[in-house]
Amino acid sequence: MKRILSSEVAGVVGQTISLAGWVQSRRDHGGLIFIDLRDHKGLIQLVINPEQAEAFSIAEGLRDEFVIKANGEVKARAPELVNPNIESGTVEVVVDSLEVLNRADTLPIQPFSEQQANEELRLKYRYLDLRRPKMQHMLKRRAEMFSVIRSYMETQEFTEVTTPILANSSPEGARDFLIPSRMHEGKFYALPQAPQQFKQLLMVGGIPRYYQLAACFRDEDPRADRLYGEFYQLDAEMSFVEDGEEVRQMFDPLIKQLSTDFADKKLLSEDIPRIPYAEAMDKYGSDKPDLRFGMELIELTNVFADTEFGVFKSAETIKAICVKDGLSLSRKQIDGFTEIAKSEGAGGLAYISYENGEAKSPIAKFLSEAELAAVKEKTGAEDGDTIFFGADKRSVVNKVLGRLRSEFADHFQLKDPNVIALCWIVDFPFYEWDDTRKKVDFGHNPFSMPKGGVEALKATTDDEKLAILADQYDMVMNGYEICSGGVRNHNPEVLYGVFGLLGYDKKYVEDKFGAMLGAFKFGAPPHAGCAFGVDRMFMELMGENNIREVIAFPKNGSGVDVMMNSPSFVDDAQKKELGL
RNA sequence: GCGCUCGUAGUGAAGUUGGCCUAUCACGCCUCCCUGUCACGGAGGAGAUCGCCGGUUCGAAUCCGGUCGAGCGCGCCA
């Protein structure tokens, strides 16, 4: 007998068919039993009459999530018995015979209940959690997204190459996962943080365009938008590219297609803006601004050049954001935002509200008429608005107001979930100031090309070094960094130079990047590329705010797989063989 | 490593200014009844040393200290 799916039943009224799946629910009327059978396509109602004594007896013993097979005749339901809530609601299967393929204990969580178990239990019983329609949907959609990506990359003549998982420890960047070598005592492999060096070597190897949906491994603490341990990147590299714009234009259509056709969202703008890093920090206080709303940071330092107000007088930078309808905020809510500001390093949070043409504020009395007028004019504040100030070092002001900008947008629900706002942040500083070690260090990865090449590397003072820009770019989607890329440094002399500027000698560079340096001496083409964090991008496209919601088997916040109990101890024999 | 929040039957919640708490409700589970339900219905029942340890008190789910675990954030993530 042909086994069919629940979705096919409506098309075969009158036929005798076979179905298999899980018991979603059992409604036992004493003399008549209904079973909702669930398969991956949906639900179908089985009817078991007492005339079929054996099947009826089996049906009486069924419980939720038993795995069963049923044979029977498909019958159309009478009009008054149609169930509009399920796809197959116009038909039902009158069962002749029933078989229990497997029993199920009472489930520790209820996957089909409105009330969702806490995440720890959901992860422990992920195989049950995955039965939820939402999780089924996520896994299916993720596969579809991968398919869209692959077909785009193939159309653009990128070659998919898989690179080693057993790789080498990289000196810069995140903490590595190390794997002790059995055959070489004392030596270690490392899981790749990214296929960075391999893909550059592919360029030297004459592969014109490479891509890979690559597993990447980093041993750093997770966040809501960052998985622990492993994640996937759409990793790509193109040879004979000397300008990052070529890479950005290559990927614009794909990301737009994923936003619209795939995720069914509206683009804020067809044109994807390129925003220099310095401008992003200045206008949004962030290098990953959410452009779905305005509320830009407004420069007011000059307005208060001669102010008598102590807090502003001593500040290096004064900026403000204008919050529409800020007057509706209660004192308690403002206190809450003040706490957030303090947590980002602010001393407090000064503000001015406008009501009936008047400026109302705890600090108004310290400000002159001219200052108040200038603030209103520069911020464009109207009745009902509230201006929030940041006054501190420039970096602190940007950080505080950047964070508040996002918090206010959350509060006033300005982040339209149906809109995707994309931008590229370009011209990142090559070096940045490391405040803990009080020295200049790499801002992003050391493999990108400094703008201006060898000339730029003649910088000697810290300020000159910090002014060097990298041909490095990030793509930002609704406030999430979804891609990072750069024009690579394929010139050995320049590579020595960028390390040399930080005081590393040639030997250091040769020790750490010998393979790449060696390769670059044999005719390396200029090349550029990027890598998209596809899990995070998928999360945003799906409208989720926790990346674990879109992944089959994520680890928890402590890096533990509570289902498999990894990490775990290994036996002594295994350790001995590895010399541990 | 640090900060904030949380931890009560199998699950989700209420109770948290100490005492009517012998801990409440819903879902689930068990038994019985029920021939058209589809969130089936009805009757009954079991199930919680309130994360753990210690303290304060005549009395602790509730207060205090510690500890473990979780979530979020900071650090970190070239």
XYZ file of C-alpha atoms (C1' of nucleotides) in Angstrom:
658
model
C 0.000 0.000 0.000
C 1.332 3.393 -0.926
C 2.453 5.572 1.944
C 1.523 9.201 1.383
C 1.942 12.471 3.249
C -0.728 14.357 5.149
C -0.664 17.071 2.500
C -1.552 14.544 -0.228
C -4.571 13.011 1.486
C -7.105 15.549 0.235
C -6.275 14.602 -3.338
C -7.062 10.907 -3.008
C -10.592 10.797 -1.599
C -12.004 7.295 -1.839
C -8.606 5.589 -1.979
C -7.136 3.346 0.636
C -3.780 4.701 1.714
C -1.094 4.428 4.356
C 0.221 7.237 6.586
C 2.991 7.422 9.148
C 3.862 10.025 11.731
C 3.496 11.160 15.297
C 0.369 11.288 17.452
C -0.262 14.992 17.872
C -3.392 14.499 19.947
C -5.917 11.818 20.798
C -9.584 12.560 21.406
C -11.200 9.476 22.890
C -14.995 9.624 22.921
C -15.337 6.208 24.428
C -17.030 4.683 21.416
C -15.067 6.646 18.817
C -11.485 7.839 18.761
C -9.933 10.672 16.788
C -6.187 10.889 16.272
C -4.419 13.905 14.821
C -1.491 12.409 12.966
C 1.442 14.761 12.335
C 4.069 14.402 9.643
C 6.447 17.016 8.301
C 3.728 18.362 6.021
C 1.033 18.912 8.608
C -1.853 17.258 10.403
C -4.482 14.764 9.273
C -7.367 13.432 11.331
C -7.683 9.673 11.718
C -11.049 8.210 12.746
C -11.062 4.863 14.523
C -14.400 3.101 14.876
C -14.970 0.272 17.359
C -15.891 -2.015 14.446
C -12.186 -2.288 13.743
C -11.607 -3.980 17.078
C -7.833 -4.419 16.831
C -7.151 -0.890 15.616
C -9.538 0.504 18.214
C -7.756 -1.327 20.990
C -4.400 0.006 19.802
C -5.832 3.515 19.503
C -7.020 3.422 23.101
C -3.430 2.904 24.205
C -1.913 5.672 22.080
C -0.353 8.656 23.799
C 1.091 11.949 22.539
C 4.137 11.570 20.303
C 3.790 7.823 19.762
C 5.059 6.997 16.280
C 2.392 5.187 14.304
C 1.462 3.873 10.898
C -2.167 3.826 9.830
C -3.947 2.287 6.857
C -7.430 3.348 5.881
C -9.773 4.926 3.417
C -9.773 8.654 2.711
C -13.228 10.143 3.109
C -14.525 13.638 2.511
C -15.923 15.261 5.646
C -19.524 16.401 5.760
C -19.667 20.201 5.427
C -20.488 20.748 9.106
C -17.513 18.628 10.138
C -14.872 20.448 8.125
C -12.039 21.841 10.236
C -10.829 25.098 8.674
C -7.860 25.251 11.052
C -5.858 22.522 9.366
C -4.750 22.141 5.789
C -6.365 18.717 5.372
C -9.538 19.765 7.204
C -11.909 18.743 4.417
C -10.991 15.071 4.629
C -10.171 12.396 7.182
C -8.882 8.843 7.134
C -11.133 6.067 8.422
C -8.656 3.609 9.822
C -8.638 -0.124 9.000
C -5.425 -1.017 10.767
C -3.003 0.699 13.071
C 0.569 -0.081 14.012
C 2.683 1.403 16.775
C 6.151 1.919 15.311
C 7.495 3.313 18.559
C 6.228 4.411 21.917
C 7.069 7.690 23.656
C 7.400 8.521 27.317
C 5.651 11.619 28.579
C 7.679 14.479 27.110
C 9.747 16.624 29.488
C 8.759 19.707 27.508
C 5.619 20.402 25.515
C 6.775 21.416 22.047
C 3.268 22.200 20.819
C 2.106 24.279 23.750
C 1.757 28.038 23.707
C 3.880 28.169 26.833
C 7.459 27.667 25.765
C 9.860 25.922 28.111
C 12.938 27.817 29.224
C 15.893 27.715 26.928
C 18.011 25.419 29.043
C 15.407 22.654 28.793
C 14.769 23.352 25.145
C 18.467 22.889 24.436
C 18.705 19.771 26.578
C 15.840 18.239 24.631
C 16.610 19.983 21.364
C 15.442 16.949 19.377
C 11.958 17.534 20.822
C 12.193 21.305 20.470
C 13.012 20.817 16.794
C 9.571 19.246 16.306
C 8.047 22.690 16.893
C 6.721 24.182 13.647
C 8.868 27.277 14.130
C 12.081 25.312 14.425
C 11.119 23.131 11.463
C 10.559 26.313 9.513
C 13.900 27.793 10.544
C 15.918 24.789 9.457
C 14.105 24.625 6.160
C 14.547 28.335 5.479
C 18.218 28.233 6.395
C 18.743 25.481 3.831
C 16.865 27.564 1.268
C 19.060 30.577 2.011
C 22.179 28.474 1.517
C 20.739 27.353 -1.781
C 20.115 30.943 -2.926
C 23.658 31.878 -1.934
C 25.209 28.911 -3.743
C 23.354 29.533 -6.937
C 24.280 33.230 -6.923
C 27.934 32.468 -6.301
C 27.961 29.886 -9.072
C 26.348 32.313 -11.478
C 29.141 34.758 -10.693
C 31.690 32.031 -11.411
C 33.013 31.616 -7.925
C 34.594 28.226 -7.302
C 33.652 26.514 -4.071
C 36.746 25.197 -2.341
C 36.778 23.521 1.039
C 39.730 24.428 3.205
C 41.253 22.535 6.150
C 39.472 22.251 9.482
C 42.681 21.022 11.058
C 44.624 24.209 10.595
C 47.169 26.290 12.421
C 46.971 28.574 15.396
C 46.860 32.214 14.338
C 48.662 34.715 16.503
C 46.220 37.593 16.104
C 42.555 37.624 16.828
C 40.323 35.355 18.834
C 41.264 32.533 21.160
C 41.924 29.319 19.236
C 40.554 25.859 19.765
C 43.647 23.689 19.923
C 43.951 20.052 18.939
C 46.950 18.122 20.200
C 48.822 16.237 17.525
C 49.283 12.502 18.155
C 52.118 12.068 15.663
C 54.035 15.173 16.662
C 54.370 15.376 20.388
C 53.990 18.828 21.808
C 52.556 20.262 18.607
C 49.015 21.382 17.983
C 46.595 21.955 15.209
C 44.050 24.711 15.631
C 40.544 24.961 14.274
C 40.415 27.882 11.835
C 38.933 31.150 13.079
C 38.326 31.812 9.395
C 39.874 30.439 6.195
C 41.638 33.789 5.769
C 45.130 32.601 4.877
C 43.923 29.636 2.836
C 41.727 31.790 0.645
C 44.562 34.220 0.010
C 46.770 31.284 -0.938
C 44.053 30.159 -3.350
C 44.432 33.531 -5.051
C 48.144 32.920 -5.386
C 47.206 29.471 -6.659
C 45.417 31.039 -9.594
C 41.810 30.494 -8.493
C 40.112 33.624 -9.863
C 37.158 33.662 -7.523
C 36.742 31.486 -4.450
C 33.865 31.011 -2.061
C 32.908 28.657 0.713
C 30.164 28.338 3.304
C 32.864 27.885 5.860
C 32.764 26.665 9.434
C 34.710 29.044 11.664
C 35.788 28.419 15.223
C 36.459 30.958 17.960
C 36.745 30.354 21.659
C 35.216 33.617 22.852
C 32.249 34.327 25.110
C 28.939 34.367 23.254
C 26.227 37.019 22.964
C 22.619 37.004 21.823
C 23.857 37.626 18.264
C 27.037 35.571 18.533
C 27.278 31.811 18.899
C 29.805 30.149 21.109
C 32.487 28.123 19.416
C 31.454 27.642 15.834
C 29.555 29.543 13.199
C 29.333 29.769 9.433
C 30.614 32.386 7.058
C 29.989 32.967 3.403
C 33.683 33.412 2.739
C 34.789 34.804 -0.597
C 37.835 36.210 -2.350
C 38.458 37.656 -5.802
C 41.798 38.020 -7.568
C 42.959 41.047 -9.561
C 40.782 43.320 -7.480
C 42.486 46.443 -6.187
C 39.465 48.425 -5.063
C 37.055 47.198 -2.410
C 34.198 48.773 -4.308
C 34.383 45.905 -6.770
C 33.748 43.407 -3.965
C 30.944 45.476 -2.482
C 29.198 45.743 -5.831
C 29.533 42.010 -6.301
C 27.584 41.308 -3.114
C 25.021 44.101 -3.136
C 22.622 42.206 -5.452
C 22.826 39.007 -3.385
C 22.063 40.703 -0.088
C 19.270 42.738 -1.635
C 17.811 39.572 -3.137
C 17.978 37.812 0.232
C 16.271 40.778 1.897
C 13.429 41.057 -0.591
C 12.787 37.849 -2.545
C 13.936 35.491 0.179
C 12.929 37.249 3.419
C 10.030 39.203 1.904
C 11.084 42.485 3.496
C 11.289 45.997 2.157
C 14.622 47.657 1.532
C 14.949 51.072 3.137
C 16.839 52.078 0.025
C 17.820 50.361 -3.217
C 21.069 52.298 -3.113
C 23.257 50.941 -0.382
C 25.165 53.849 1.138
C 28.924 53.730 1.665
C 29.664 55.526 4.923
C 33.234 56.265 6.003
C 33.978 54.949 9.478
C 34.696 58.427 10.816
C 31.348 59.699 9.554
C 29.464 56.747 11.039
C 31.021 57.341 14.432
C 30.263 61.033 14.174
C 26.634 60.722 13.030
C 25.546 57.525 14.731
C 28.108 56.911 17.461
C 28.588 53.427 16.083
C 30.386 51.579 13.305
C 27.276 49.455 12.829
C 24.464 51.980 12.713
C 20.845 50.966 12.325
C 19.622 53.235 9.541
C 15.930 52.391 9.900
C 15.584 55.539 11.983
C 17.259 58.931 12.125
C 18.060 60.508 15.480
C 21.556 61.434 14.375
C 24.115 62.801 16.786
C 24.327 66.592 16.528
C 27.583 68.401 17.160
C 27.167 71.168 19.755
C 30.708 71.626 21.049
C 31.016 75.077 19.469
C 27.672 76.205 20.873
C 29.034 75.780 24.366
C 32.516 77.142 23.672
C 32.085 79.883 26.267
C 29.497 78.264 28.499
C 29.266 78.886 32.224
C 27.780 75.441 32.816
C 30.527 73.451 34.540
C 29.731 70.026 33.113
C 29.815 71.347 29.541
C 32.696 73.723 30.154
C 35.123 70.941 31.040
C 34.017 68.557 28.288
C 36.112 67.934 25.181
C 33.017 67.228 23.069
C 29.337 68.021 23.440
C 26.794 66.323 21.217
C 23.089 65.660 21.465
C 20.293 63.583 20.035
C 16.759 64.851 19.554
C 14.159 62.331 20.655
C 10.758 62.904 19.076
C 7.972 62.711 21.641
C 10.605 62.482 24.384
C 8.277 64.514 26.573
C 6.181 61.354 27.005
C 9.033 59.735 28.933
C 8.393 59.448 32.643
C 10.954 60.477 35.205
C 11.490 56.804 35.960
C 12.093 55.991 32.299
C 14.595 58.818 31.991
C 16.341 57.447 35.069
C 16.536 54.130 33.268
C 18.169 55.718 30.234
C 20.506 57.607 32.558
C 21.640 54.292 34.016
C 22.317 52.990 30.521
C 24.309 56.149 29.745
C 26.347 55.687 32.908
C 27.025 52.053 32.057
C 28.636 53.304 28.828
C 30.857 55.702 30.741
C 28.785 58.881 30.985
C 28.771 60.873 34.192
C 25.063 61.580 33.868
C 22.445 62.417 31.289
C 21.463 66.042 30.807
C 18.316 66.777 28.839
C 15.971 69.535 27.736
C 12.295 68.991 26.920
C 10.194 71.379 24.872
C 6.640 72.109 25.902
C 4.468 75.001 24.711
C 7.482 76.670 23.191
C 9.419 76.553 26.451
C 12.588 74.690 27.279
C 12.075 72.685 30.454
C 15.118 71.152 31.980
C 17.012 70.668 35.225
C 19.996 72.311 33.509
C 18.157 75.172 31.733
C 19.005 77.629 34.461
C 22.729 77.119 33.850
C 22.459 77.899 30.153
C 22.286 81.281 28.485
C 19.450 82.407 26.223
C 21.814 82.301 23.265
C 22.911 78.750 24.072
C 19.328 77.549 24.449
C 18.368 79.160 21.179
C 21.329 77.609 19.364
C 20.542 74.157 20.742
C 16.954 74.405 19.552
C 18.009 75.638 16.146
C 20.768 73.049 15.587
C 18.714 70.080 16.775
C 15.482 71.197 15.153
C 13.645 70.339 18.340
C 9.919 71.016 18.444
C 7.259 70.916 21.116
C 7.103 67.459 22.652
C 10.707 66.602 21.848
C 13.517 65.994 24.291
C 17.191 66.684 23.663
C 19.667 64.394 25.410
C 23.256 65.547 25.788
C 26.561 63.782 25.866
C 29.487 65.776 27.203
C 32.817 64.055 27.660
C 35.751 62.826 25.636
C 34.711 62.418 21.992
C 34.928 58.627 22.100
C 32.778 58.448 25.240
C 30.166 60.840 23.861
C 29.863 58.786 20.669
C 29.601 55.557 22.588
C 26.984 56.855 25.024
C 24.792 58.621 22.477
C 25.182 55.767 20.010
C 23.850 53.371 22.592
C 21.042 55.719 23.640
C 20.078 56.224 20.010
C 19.427 52.504 19.736
C 17.693 52.314 23.126
C 15.349 55.196 22.305
C 14.561 53.571 18.956
C 13.596 50.399 20.820
C 11.470 52.357 23.264
C 9.618 54.268 20.574
C 9.450 51.210 18.280
C 11.294 52.855 15.426
C 12.942 49.610 14.267
C 10.448 48.488 11.637
C 10.728 44.680 11.518
C 9.589 44.632 7.894
C 12.379 46.885 6.689
C 15.990 46.019 5.947
C 18.437 48.923 6.037
C 21.824 48.133 4.557
C 25.044 50.089 4.426
C 28.731 49.584 3.954
C 31.071 51.142 6.472
C 34.319 51.919 4.659
C 37.733 53.427 5.394
C 38.352 51.873 8.784
C 41.443 53.065 10.586
C 44.263 50.623 10.032
C 45.528 50.961 13.581
C 43.714 51.873 16.760
C 44.657 52.942 20.229
C 44.715 50.103 22.743
C 43.802 51.855 25.963
C 44.668 48.963 28.278
C 48.141 48.443 26.860
C 48.594 52.139 26.086
C 49.911 51.515 22.610
C 48.888 51.530 18.984
C 47.644 48.141 17.751
C 45.864 46.636 14.767
C 42.290 47.827 14.454
C 41.103 45.057 12.204
C 43.099 42.337 10.599
C 46.679 43.003 9.624
C 46.207 41.471 6.176
C 44.368 44.371 4.624
C 46.049 47.000 2.490
C 46.815 50.319 4.106
C 45.485 53.136 1.981
C 48.405 54.959 0.428
C 50.618 51.857 0.557
C 54.296 52.270 1.370
C 54.015 56.051 1.512
C 51.467 55.922 4.352
C 53.735 53.629 6.354
C 56.288 56.394 6.743
C 54.214 57.597 9.690
C 56.229 57.967 12.868
C 54.074 59.530 15.579
C 51.146 57.736 17.160
C 48.750 60.284 15.702
C 50.144 59.760 12.238
C 49.887 56.003 12.619
C 46.304 56.248 13.840
C 45.413 58.376 10.814
C 46.292 55.592 8.355
C 43.177 54.108 6.776
C 42.684 50.532 5.684
C 40.905 49.449 2.537
C 38.613 47.555 4.832
C 34.835 47.465 4.863
C 31.926 46.058 6.858
C 28.373 45.547 5.713
C 25.726 46.462 8.273
C 22.145 45.182 8.260
C 19.723 46.850 10.684
C 22.469 47.561 13.184
C 24.161 44.178 12.922
C 27.589 43.727 11.392
C 26.949 40.979 8.858
C 30.076 41.172 6.747
C 33.686 42.165 7.009
C 36.142 42.382 4.189
C 39.096 44.130 2.706
C 41.539 44.604 -0.075
C 44.392 42.353 0.973
C 47.981 43.235 1.300
C 49.693 41.045 -1.328
C 52.995 42.888 -1.183
C 55.611 41.388 1.183
C 57.340 44.717 1.710
C 54.117 46.403 2.770
C 53.307 43.471 5.069
C 56.703 43.837 6.775
C 55.931 47.533 6.944
C 52.584 47.350 8.720
C 54.074 45.086 11.382
C 57.252 47.093 11.500
C 55.306 50.182 12.382
C 54.176 48.403 15.566
C 57.710 47.359 16.371
C 57.597 43.777 15.080
C 60.727 42.768 13.163
C 60.925 40.776 9.938
C 61.597 37.584 11.800
C 58.349 37.880 13.752
C 56.377 38.291 10.542
C 58.207 35.415 8.887
C 57.625 33.146 11.884
C 53.918 33.852 12.044
C 52.999 34.167 8.406
C 55.778 32.289 6.682
C 53.532 30.365 4.324
C 51.748 33.447 3.144
C 54.858 35.569 2.864
C 56.591 32.841 0.938
C 53.674 32.575 -1.424
C 53.537 36.307 -1.974
C 57.095 36.220 -3.283
C 56.056 34.068 -6.239
C 53.676 36.292 -8.118
C 50.675 37.003 -5.920
C 47.909 38.800 -7.768
C 46.238 41.689 -5.998
C 43.078 40.388 -4.374
C 40.184 41.365 -2.163
C 37.291 39.634 -0.499
C 34.933 39.456 2.389
C 33.088 37.122 4.713
C 29.433 37.262 5.715
C 28.267 35.912 9.059
C 25.413 33.963 7.569
C 23.893 32.817 10.876
C 23.590 36.367 12.130
C 22.307 37.622 8.793
C 19.737 34.821 8.710
C 18.657 35.707 12.256
C 17.908 39.286 11.225
C 16.220 38.250 7.992
C 13.964 35.955 10.024
C 13.190 38.742 12.496
C 14.772 36.931 15.428
C 16.937 38.612 18.029
C 18.632 35.510 19.365
C 20.947 33.587 17.095
C 20.329 30.303 18.930
C 16.732 30.427 17.707
C 17.850 29.845 14.133
C 20.438 27.102 14.687
C 19.770 23.389 15.149
C 22.195 22.574 17.954
C 23.683 25.679 19.581
C 25.782 25.631 22.702
C 24.637 27.592 25.741
C 26.224 30.704 27.191
C 28.890 28.669 28.950
C 29.934 26.887 25.802
C 28.199 23.697 26.901
C 26.086 21.451 24.722
C 23.602 20.445 27.410
C 22.103 17.788 25.150
C 25.330 15.963 24.304
C 27.170 16.984 27.469
C 30.125 18.376 25.626
C 32.773 19.253 26.470
C 33.444 16.053 28.382
C 36.264 14.144 29.994
C 38.130 11.598 27.913
C 39.706 8.400 29.144
C 43.320 8.115 30.139
C 44.283 5.925 27.189
C 43.215 8.638 24.776
C 45.086 11.260 26.721
C 48.221 9.139 26.960
C 48.313 8.641 23.230
C 48.262 12.413 22.850
C 50.949 12.864 25.455
C 48.624 14.730 27.813
C 36.933 37.999 34.865
C 32.906 41.867 36.007
C 27.721 43.946 36.256
C 22.339 43.359 36.035
C 18.127 39.976 36.148
C 16.295 35.252 37.286
C 15.844 30.041 39.804
C 8.540 27.561 43.150
C 5.203 20.011 40.897
C 6.948 17.138 34.358
C 6.030 22.396 31.865
C 4.610 27.651 32.271
C 3.322 31.074 35.834
C 1.209 33.381 40.943
C 2.774 34.068 45.861
C 8.480 37.523 47.620
C 6.507 44.581 52.838
C 8.174 37.046 57.270
C 2.743 34.126 60.035
C -4.325 32.806 57.586
C 1.153 28.733 52.569
C -1.033 22.362 55.441
C 2.101 26.734 48.757
C -2.429 28.833 44.218
C -3.639 28.474 38.967
C -3.163 26.672 33.874
C -1.075 22.916 30.707
C 0.634 17.986 31.025
C 0.249 13.024 33.553
C -2.877 8.725 35.827
C -7.959 6.232 36.610
C -13.052 6.044 35.214
C -17.268 7.771 31.918
C -18.524 9.450 26.978
C -20.001 7.639 18.965
C -18.318 13.625 15.652
C -14.402 15.772 18.332
C -10.589 18.803 16.368
C -7.518 23.595 22.444
C -13.229 17.531 22.792
C -16.116 17.191 27.273
C -17.308 15.229 32.412
C -15.862 12.958 37.402
C -11.842 11.839 40.425
C -6.458 11.440 41.556
C -1.118 11.671 41.937
C 2.734 15.004 41.674
C 6.899 20.616 44.970
C 11.608 19.036 51.139
C 10.043 26.688 46.808
C 18.229 25.564 42.994
C 21.829 24.191 47.065
C 24.345 25.347 51.974
C 24.359 28.253 56.219
C 22.365 32.289 59.282
C 18.559 35.709 61.626
C 13.684 34.595 63.958
C 8.885 31.785 68.245
C 8.103 31.197 62.821
C 11.488 31.733 56.232
C 9.388 30.291 49.349
C 9.629 35.388 51.461
C 15.033 38.644 55.177
C 20.734 38.161 55.318
C 25.469 35.693 53.739
C 27.615 32.204 50.646
C 27.348 28.850 46.547
C 25.726 26.570 41.911
C 23.156 27.230 37.357
C 20.726 30.206 33.462
C 19.711 34.718 30.443
C 21.301 39.622 28.993
C 25.257 43.108 28.802
C 30.659 44.658 29.493
C 35.544 42.787 28.750
C 36.707 39.655 24.571
C 35.234 38.703 19.409
C 42.305 40.598 14.113
